Short mmCIF file of C-alpha atoms in Angstrom, two decimals:
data_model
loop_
_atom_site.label_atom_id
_atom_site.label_comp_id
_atom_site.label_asym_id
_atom_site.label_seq_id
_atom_site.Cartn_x
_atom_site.Cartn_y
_atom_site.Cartn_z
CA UNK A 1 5.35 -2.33 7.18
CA UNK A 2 4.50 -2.73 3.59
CA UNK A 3 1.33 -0.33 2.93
CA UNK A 4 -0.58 -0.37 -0.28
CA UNK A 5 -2.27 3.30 -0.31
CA UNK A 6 -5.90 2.84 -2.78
CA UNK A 7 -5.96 6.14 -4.52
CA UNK A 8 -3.50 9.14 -4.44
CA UNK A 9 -5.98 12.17 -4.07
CA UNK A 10 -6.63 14.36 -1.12
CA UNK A 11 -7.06 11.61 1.36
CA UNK A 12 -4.96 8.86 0.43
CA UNK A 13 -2.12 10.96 -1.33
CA UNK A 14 -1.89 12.86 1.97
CA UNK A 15 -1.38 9.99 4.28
CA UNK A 16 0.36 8.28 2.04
CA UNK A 17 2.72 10.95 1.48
CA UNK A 18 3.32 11.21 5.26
CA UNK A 19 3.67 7.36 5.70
CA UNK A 20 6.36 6.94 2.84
CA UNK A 21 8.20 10.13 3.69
CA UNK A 22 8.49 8.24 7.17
CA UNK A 23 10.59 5.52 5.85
CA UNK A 24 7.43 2.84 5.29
CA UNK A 25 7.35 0.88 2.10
CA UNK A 26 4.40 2.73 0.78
CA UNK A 27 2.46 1.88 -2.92
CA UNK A 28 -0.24 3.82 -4.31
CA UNK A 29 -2.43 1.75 -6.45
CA UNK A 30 -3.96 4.58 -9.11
CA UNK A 31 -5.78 4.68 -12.59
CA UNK A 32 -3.20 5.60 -15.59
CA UNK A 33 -4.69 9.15 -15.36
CA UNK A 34 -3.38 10.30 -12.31
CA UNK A 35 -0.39 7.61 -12.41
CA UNK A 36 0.89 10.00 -15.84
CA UNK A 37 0.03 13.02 -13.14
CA UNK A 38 2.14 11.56 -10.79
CA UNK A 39 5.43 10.32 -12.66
CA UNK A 40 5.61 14.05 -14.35
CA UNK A 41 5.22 15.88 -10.96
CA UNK A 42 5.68 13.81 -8.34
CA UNK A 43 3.19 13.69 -5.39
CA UNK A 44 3.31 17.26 -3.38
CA UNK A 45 1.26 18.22 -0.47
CA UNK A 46 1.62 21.91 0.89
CA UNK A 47 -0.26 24.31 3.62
CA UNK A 48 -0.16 24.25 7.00
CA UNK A 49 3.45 24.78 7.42
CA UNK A 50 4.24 21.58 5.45
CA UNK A 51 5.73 20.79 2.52
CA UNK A 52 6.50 17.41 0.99
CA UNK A 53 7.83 15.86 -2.15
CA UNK A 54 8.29 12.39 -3.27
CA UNK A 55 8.79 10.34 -6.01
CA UNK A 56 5.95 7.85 -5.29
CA UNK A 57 5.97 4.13 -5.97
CA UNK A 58 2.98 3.68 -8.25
CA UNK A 59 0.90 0.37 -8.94
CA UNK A 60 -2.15 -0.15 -11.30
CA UNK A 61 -4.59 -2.41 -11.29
CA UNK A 62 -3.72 -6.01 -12.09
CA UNK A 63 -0.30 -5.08 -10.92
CA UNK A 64 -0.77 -4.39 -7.49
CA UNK A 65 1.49 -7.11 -6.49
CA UNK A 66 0.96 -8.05 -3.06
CA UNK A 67 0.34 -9.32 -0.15
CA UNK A 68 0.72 -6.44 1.47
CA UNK A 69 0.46 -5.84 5.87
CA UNK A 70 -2.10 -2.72 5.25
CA UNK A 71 -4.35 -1.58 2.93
CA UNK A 72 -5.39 1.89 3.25
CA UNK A 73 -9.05 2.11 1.19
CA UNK A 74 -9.05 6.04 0.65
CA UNK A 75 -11.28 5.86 -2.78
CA UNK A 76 -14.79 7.36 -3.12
CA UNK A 77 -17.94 5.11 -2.87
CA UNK A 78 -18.73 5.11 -5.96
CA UNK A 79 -15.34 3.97 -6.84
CA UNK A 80 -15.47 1.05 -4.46
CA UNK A 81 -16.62 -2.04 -6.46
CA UNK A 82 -13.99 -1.49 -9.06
CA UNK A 83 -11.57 -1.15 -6.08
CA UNK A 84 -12.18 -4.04 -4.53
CA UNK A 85 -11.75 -6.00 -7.72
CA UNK A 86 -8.23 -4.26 -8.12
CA UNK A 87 -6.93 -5.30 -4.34
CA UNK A 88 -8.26 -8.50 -4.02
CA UNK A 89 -4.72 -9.72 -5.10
CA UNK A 90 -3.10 -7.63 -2.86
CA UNK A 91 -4.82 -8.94 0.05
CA UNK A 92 -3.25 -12.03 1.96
CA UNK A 93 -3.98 -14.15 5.03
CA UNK A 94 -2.71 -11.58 7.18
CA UNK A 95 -3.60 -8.34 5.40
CA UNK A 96 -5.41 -5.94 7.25
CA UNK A 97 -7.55 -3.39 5.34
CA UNK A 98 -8.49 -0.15 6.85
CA UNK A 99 -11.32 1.53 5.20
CA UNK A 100 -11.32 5.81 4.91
CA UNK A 101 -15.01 6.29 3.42
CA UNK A 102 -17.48 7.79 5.13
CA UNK A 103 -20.46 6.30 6.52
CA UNK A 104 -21.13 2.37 7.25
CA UNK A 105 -22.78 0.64 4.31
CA UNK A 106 -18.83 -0.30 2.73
CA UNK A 107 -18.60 -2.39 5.73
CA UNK A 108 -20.96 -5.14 4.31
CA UNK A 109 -19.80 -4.99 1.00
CA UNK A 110 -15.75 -5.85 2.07
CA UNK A 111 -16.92 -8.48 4.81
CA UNK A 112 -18.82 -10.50 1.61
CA UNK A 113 -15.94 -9.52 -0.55
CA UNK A 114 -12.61 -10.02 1.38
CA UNK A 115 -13.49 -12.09 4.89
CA UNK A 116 -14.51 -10.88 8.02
CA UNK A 117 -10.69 -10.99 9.09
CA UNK A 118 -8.98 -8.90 7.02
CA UNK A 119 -11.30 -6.11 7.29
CA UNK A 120 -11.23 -3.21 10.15
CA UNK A 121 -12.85 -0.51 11.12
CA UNK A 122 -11.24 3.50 9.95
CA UNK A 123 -12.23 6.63 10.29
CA UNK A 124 -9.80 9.53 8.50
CA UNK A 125 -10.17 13.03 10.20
CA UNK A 126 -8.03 15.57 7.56
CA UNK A 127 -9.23 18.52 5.18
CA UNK A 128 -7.43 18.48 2.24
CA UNK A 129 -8.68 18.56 -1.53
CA UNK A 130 -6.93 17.94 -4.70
CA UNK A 131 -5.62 21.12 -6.92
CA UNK A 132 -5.97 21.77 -10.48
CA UNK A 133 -2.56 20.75 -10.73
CA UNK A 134 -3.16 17.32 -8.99
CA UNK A 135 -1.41 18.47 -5.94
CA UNK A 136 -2.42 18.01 -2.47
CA UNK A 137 -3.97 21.56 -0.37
CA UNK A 138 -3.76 20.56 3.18
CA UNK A 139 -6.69 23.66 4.24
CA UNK A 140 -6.43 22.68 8.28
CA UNK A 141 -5.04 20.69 11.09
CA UNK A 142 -6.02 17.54 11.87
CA UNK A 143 -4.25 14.53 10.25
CA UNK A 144 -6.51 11.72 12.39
CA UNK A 145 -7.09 8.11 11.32
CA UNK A 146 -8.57 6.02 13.98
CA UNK A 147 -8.84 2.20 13.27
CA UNK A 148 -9.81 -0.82 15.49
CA UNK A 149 -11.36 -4.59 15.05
CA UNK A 150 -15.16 -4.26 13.97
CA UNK A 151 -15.67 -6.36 16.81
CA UNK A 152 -13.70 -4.07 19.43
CA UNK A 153 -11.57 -6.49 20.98
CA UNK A 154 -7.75 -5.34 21.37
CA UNK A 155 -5.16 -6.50 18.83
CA UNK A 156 -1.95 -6.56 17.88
CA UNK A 157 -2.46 -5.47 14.25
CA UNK A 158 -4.04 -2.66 15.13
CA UNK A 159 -1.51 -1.38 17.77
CA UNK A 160 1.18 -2.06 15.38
CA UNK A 161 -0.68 0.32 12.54
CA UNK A 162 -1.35 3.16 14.81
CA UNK A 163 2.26 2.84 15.71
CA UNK A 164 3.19 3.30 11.97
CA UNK A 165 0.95 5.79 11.83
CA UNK A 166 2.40 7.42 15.18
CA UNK A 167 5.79 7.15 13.32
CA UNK A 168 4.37 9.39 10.73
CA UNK A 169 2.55 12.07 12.42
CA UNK A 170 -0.86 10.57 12.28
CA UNK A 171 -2.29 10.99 15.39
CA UNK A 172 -4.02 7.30 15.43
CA UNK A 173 -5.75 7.71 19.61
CA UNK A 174 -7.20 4.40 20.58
CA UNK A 175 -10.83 3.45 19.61
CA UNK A 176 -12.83 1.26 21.95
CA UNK A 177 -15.67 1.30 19.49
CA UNK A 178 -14.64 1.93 16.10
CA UNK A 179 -17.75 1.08 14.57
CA UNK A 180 -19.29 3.85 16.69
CA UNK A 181 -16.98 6.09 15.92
CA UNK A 182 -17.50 5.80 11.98
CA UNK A 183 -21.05 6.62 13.19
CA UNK A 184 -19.95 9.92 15.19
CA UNK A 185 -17.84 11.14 11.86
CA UNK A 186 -20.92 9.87 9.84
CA UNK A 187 -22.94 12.24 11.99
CA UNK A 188 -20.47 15.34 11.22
CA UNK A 189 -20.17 14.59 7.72
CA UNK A 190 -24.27 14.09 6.55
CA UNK A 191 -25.38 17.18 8.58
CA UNK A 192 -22.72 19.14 6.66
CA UNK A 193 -22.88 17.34 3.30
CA UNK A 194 -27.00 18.12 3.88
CA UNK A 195 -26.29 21.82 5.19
CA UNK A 196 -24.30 22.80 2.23
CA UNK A 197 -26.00 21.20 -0.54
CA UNK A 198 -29.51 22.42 0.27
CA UNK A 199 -27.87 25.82 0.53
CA UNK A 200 -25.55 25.55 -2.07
CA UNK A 201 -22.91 27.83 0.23
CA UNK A 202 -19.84 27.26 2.58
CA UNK A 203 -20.94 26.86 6.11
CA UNK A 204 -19.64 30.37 6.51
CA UNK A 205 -22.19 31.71 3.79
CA UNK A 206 -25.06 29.49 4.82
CA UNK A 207 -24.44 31.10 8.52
CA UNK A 208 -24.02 34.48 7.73
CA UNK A 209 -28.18 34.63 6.66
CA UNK A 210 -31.16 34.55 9.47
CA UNK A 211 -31.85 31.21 9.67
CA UNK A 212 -28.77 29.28 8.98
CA UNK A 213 -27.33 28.48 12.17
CA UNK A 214 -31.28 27.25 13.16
CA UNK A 215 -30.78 25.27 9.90
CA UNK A 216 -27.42 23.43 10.65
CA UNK A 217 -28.47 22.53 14.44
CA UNK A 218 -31.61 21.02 12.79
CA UNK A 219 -29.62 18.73 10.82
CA UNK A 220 -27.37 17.80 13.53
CA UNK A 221 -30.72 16.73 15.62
CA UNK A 222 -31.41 14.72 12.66
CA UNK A 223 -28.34 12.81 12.00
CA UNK A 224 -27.96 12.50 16.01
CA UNK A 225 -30.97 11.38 16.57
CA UNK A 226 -30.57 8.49 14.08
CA UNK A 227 -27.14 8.17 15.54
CA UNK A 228 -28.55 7.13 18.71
CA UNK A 229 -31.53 5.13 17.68
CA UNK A 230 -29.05 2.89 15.78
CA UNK A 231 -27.51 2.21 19.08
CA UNK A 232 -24.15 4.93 18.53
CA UNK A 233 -24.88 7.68 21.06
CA UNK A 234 -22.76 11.05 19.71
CA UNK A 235 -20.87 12.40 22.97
CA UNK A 236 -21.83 15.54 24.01
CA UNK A 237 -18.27 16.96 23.31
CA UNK A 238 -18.50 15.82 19.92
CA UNK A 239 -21.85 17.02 19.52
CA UNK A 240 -20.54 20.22 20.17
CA UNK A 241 -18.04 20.47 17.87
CA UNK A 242 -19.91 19.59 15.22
CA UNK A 243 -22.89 22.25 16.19
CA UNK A 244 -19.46 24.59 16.51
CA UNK A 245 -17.99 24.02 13.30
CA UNK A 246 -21.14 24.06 11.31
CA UNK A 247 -22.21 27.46 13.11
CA UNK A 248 -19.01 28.99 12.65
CA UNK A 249 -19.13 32.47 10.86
CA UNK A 250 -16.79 33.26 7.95
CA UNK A 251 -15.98 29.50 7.89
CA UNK A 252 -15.21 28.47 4.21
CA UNK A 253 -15.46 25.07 5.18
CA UNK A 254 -17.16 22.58 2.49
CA UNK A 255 -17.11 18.69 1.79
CA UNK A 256 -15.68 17.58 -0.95
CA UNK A 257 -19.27 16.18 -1.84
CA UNK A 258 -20.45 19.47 -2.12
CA UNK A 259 -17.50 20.75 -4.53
CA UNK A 260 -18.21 17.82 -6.85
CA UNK A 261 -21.94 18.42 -6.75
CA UNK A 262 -20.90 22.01 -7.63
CA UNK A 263 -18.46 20.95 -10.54
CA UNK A 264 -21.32 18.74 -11.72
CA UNK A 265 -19.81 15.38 -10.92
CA UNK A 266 -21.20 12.19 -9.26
CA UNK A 267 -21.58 12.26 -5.76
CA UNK A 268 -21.44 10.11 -2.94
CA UNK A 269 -25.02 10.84 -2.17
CA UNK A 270 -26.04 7.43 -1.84
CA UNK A 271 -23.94 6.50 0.36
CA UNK A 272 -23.48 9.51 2.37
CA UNK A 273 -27.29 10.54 3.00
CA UNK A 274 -29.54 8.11 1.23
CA UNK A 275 -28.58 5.25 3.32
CA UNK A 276 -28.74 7.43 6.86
CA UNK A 277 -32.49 7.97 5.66
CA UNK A 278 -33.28 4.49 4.85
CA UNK A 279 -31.70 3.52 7.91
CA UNK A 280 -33.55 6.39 9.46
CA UNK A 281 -36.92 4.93 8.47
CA UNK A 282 -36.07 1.11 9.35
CA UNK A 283 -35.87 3.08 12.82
CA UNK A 284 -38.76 5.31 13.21
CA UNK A 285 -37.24 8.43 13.48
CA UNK A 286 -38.30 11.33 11.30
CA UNK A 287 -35.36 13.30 9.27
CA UNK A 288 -37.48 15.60 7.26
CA UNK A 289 -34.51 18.09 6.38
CA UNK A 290 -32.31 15.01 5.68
CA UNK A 291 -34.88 13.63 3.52
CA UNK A 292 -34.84 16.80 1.00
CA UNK A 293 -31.09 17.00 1.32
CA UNK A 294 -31.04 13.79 -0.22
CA UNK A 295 -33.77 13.79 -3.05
CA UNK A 296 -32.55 16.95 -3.91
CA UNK A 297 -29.10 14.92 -4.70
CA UNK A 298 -30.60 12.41 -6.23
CA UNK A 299 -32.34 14.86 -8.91
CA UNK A 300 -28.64 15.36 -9.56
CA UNK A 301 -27.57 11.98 -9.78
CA UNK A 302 -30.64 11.44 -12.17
CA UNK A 303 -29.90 14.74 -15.11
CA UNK A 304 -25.78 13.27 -14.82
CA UNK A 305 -27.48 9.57 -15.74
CA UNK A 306 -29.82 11.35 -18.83
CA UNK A 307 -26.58 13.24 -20.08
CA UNK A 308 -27.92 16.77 -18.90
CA UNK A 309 -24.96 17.80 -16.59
#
């Protein structure tokens, strides 16, 4: 299968990394930046008991090449027009595009750009982040990337992609609902972007104060609850593990939102938690805590756009 991987940070370079080192024809498609990064050092993931080392195959954009049989969209949202202008020749008649951002709202936005048919559902399960040294941290298990047709019919693109995947230690389970799915992981993600921004703390830190488990379960009522008046239901099993990971004590856990709202970068906020409250409105249900979460965000977005970091 020849895979073009969009970006070679935590996300993509660690799939990526697992799919080439599989034997797939992998390219990462990265800005000169982290393409000079890459051809000095290689691309290196560590932790967890693993260790690997390749000499990647880089593109850049307008030199993608293409077409390719999967795309693997693993850039941040605010990264994703200028993405989609750099794959657009990659993408062919039978190109299949898996999308690794979190929430829904990039759905739209590669329907109008690419067709209806080349674009599926994806949800990427993995906590990794991106060192100093532009290598790859894998900080815990899972290595998940779920994928299926928007419309949730069965296909044989998507069995053959979560066989690659398979083939390279993904674990790729069958989705009957993808779309709901992205809506479970959306649920996870907001309550904890929401959690740890308001607190400015690891879930560990925020939990180990009165007050900051009631704070987290809060937030996962929110997000649920819009969850389900959208129509996508969280399971109770994964509504536990979300209220168990989020509760957990000592847990350093943080999203990578968080550590760039720290570091005084742009965030995803937009599309992470202002769109679940807009959404959230359209609906009638109240998200109060969400609500400050994200105009707290967008006070940051707004000093970063005056120059006052």
């Amino acid at each position: 299968m020849r895979i073009l991987t969009v970006g070679a940070g935590a996300v993509g370079g660690f799939f990526g990394a697992r799919l080439a080192t599989a034997g797939q024809d992998v390219s990462f498609l990265v800005r000169p930046g982290r393409a000079k990064a890459l051809e000095a050092r290689g691309l290196r993931v560590a932790g967890q008991g693993e260790e690997l080392h390749l000499t990647p195959k880089l593109v850049t954009a307008g030199a993608a090449g293409g077409p390719y049989d999967l795309v693997l969209l693993s850039v941040k949202a605010t990264a994703l027009h200028t993405a989609l202008a750099d794959i657009e020749p990659a993408v062919g008649p039978d190109t299949a595009v898996v999308p690794l951002l979190n929430g829904v709202a990039h759905l739209r936005t590669l329907v109008a750009r690419l067709g209806a048919g080349a674009v599926l559902g994806g949800v990427a399960k993995v906590v990794t982040t991106l060192k100093d040294d532009g290598d790859i941290l894998r900080m815990a298990p899972p290595a998940v990337i779920l994928t299926g047709e928007l419309d949730a019919r069965p296909s044989a693109r998507v069995d053959a992609i979560r066989g690659a995947l398979a083939e390279a230690g993904i674990d790729s389970p069958a989705s009957e609902d993808i779309v709901a799915a992205m809506w479970h992981k959306w649920v996870f993600i907001s309550a904890l972007v929401a959690l740890t921004c308001l607190m400015r703390g690891t879930v560990g830190e925020v939990n180990a104060v009165p007050g900051g488990a009631a704070l987290a379960t809060a937030l996962i009522s929110e997000t649920a609850a819009v969850a389900e008046a959208a129509g996508h239901p969280v399971p109770e099993a994964e509504l536990a593990f979300t209220t168990s990971t989020l509760t957990s004590p000592g847990s350093p856990l943080t999203p990578s939102l968080y550590r760039d709202l720290v570091a005084g970068a742009p965030t995803e906020a937009d599309h992470v938690l202002t769109d679940l409250t807009l959404r959230a409105r359209a609906l009638g249900v109240a998200t109060p805590l969400l609500d400050l979460a994200a105009l707290q965000l967008r006070v940051h977005e707004h000093r970063l756009a005056a120059g006052r970091p």
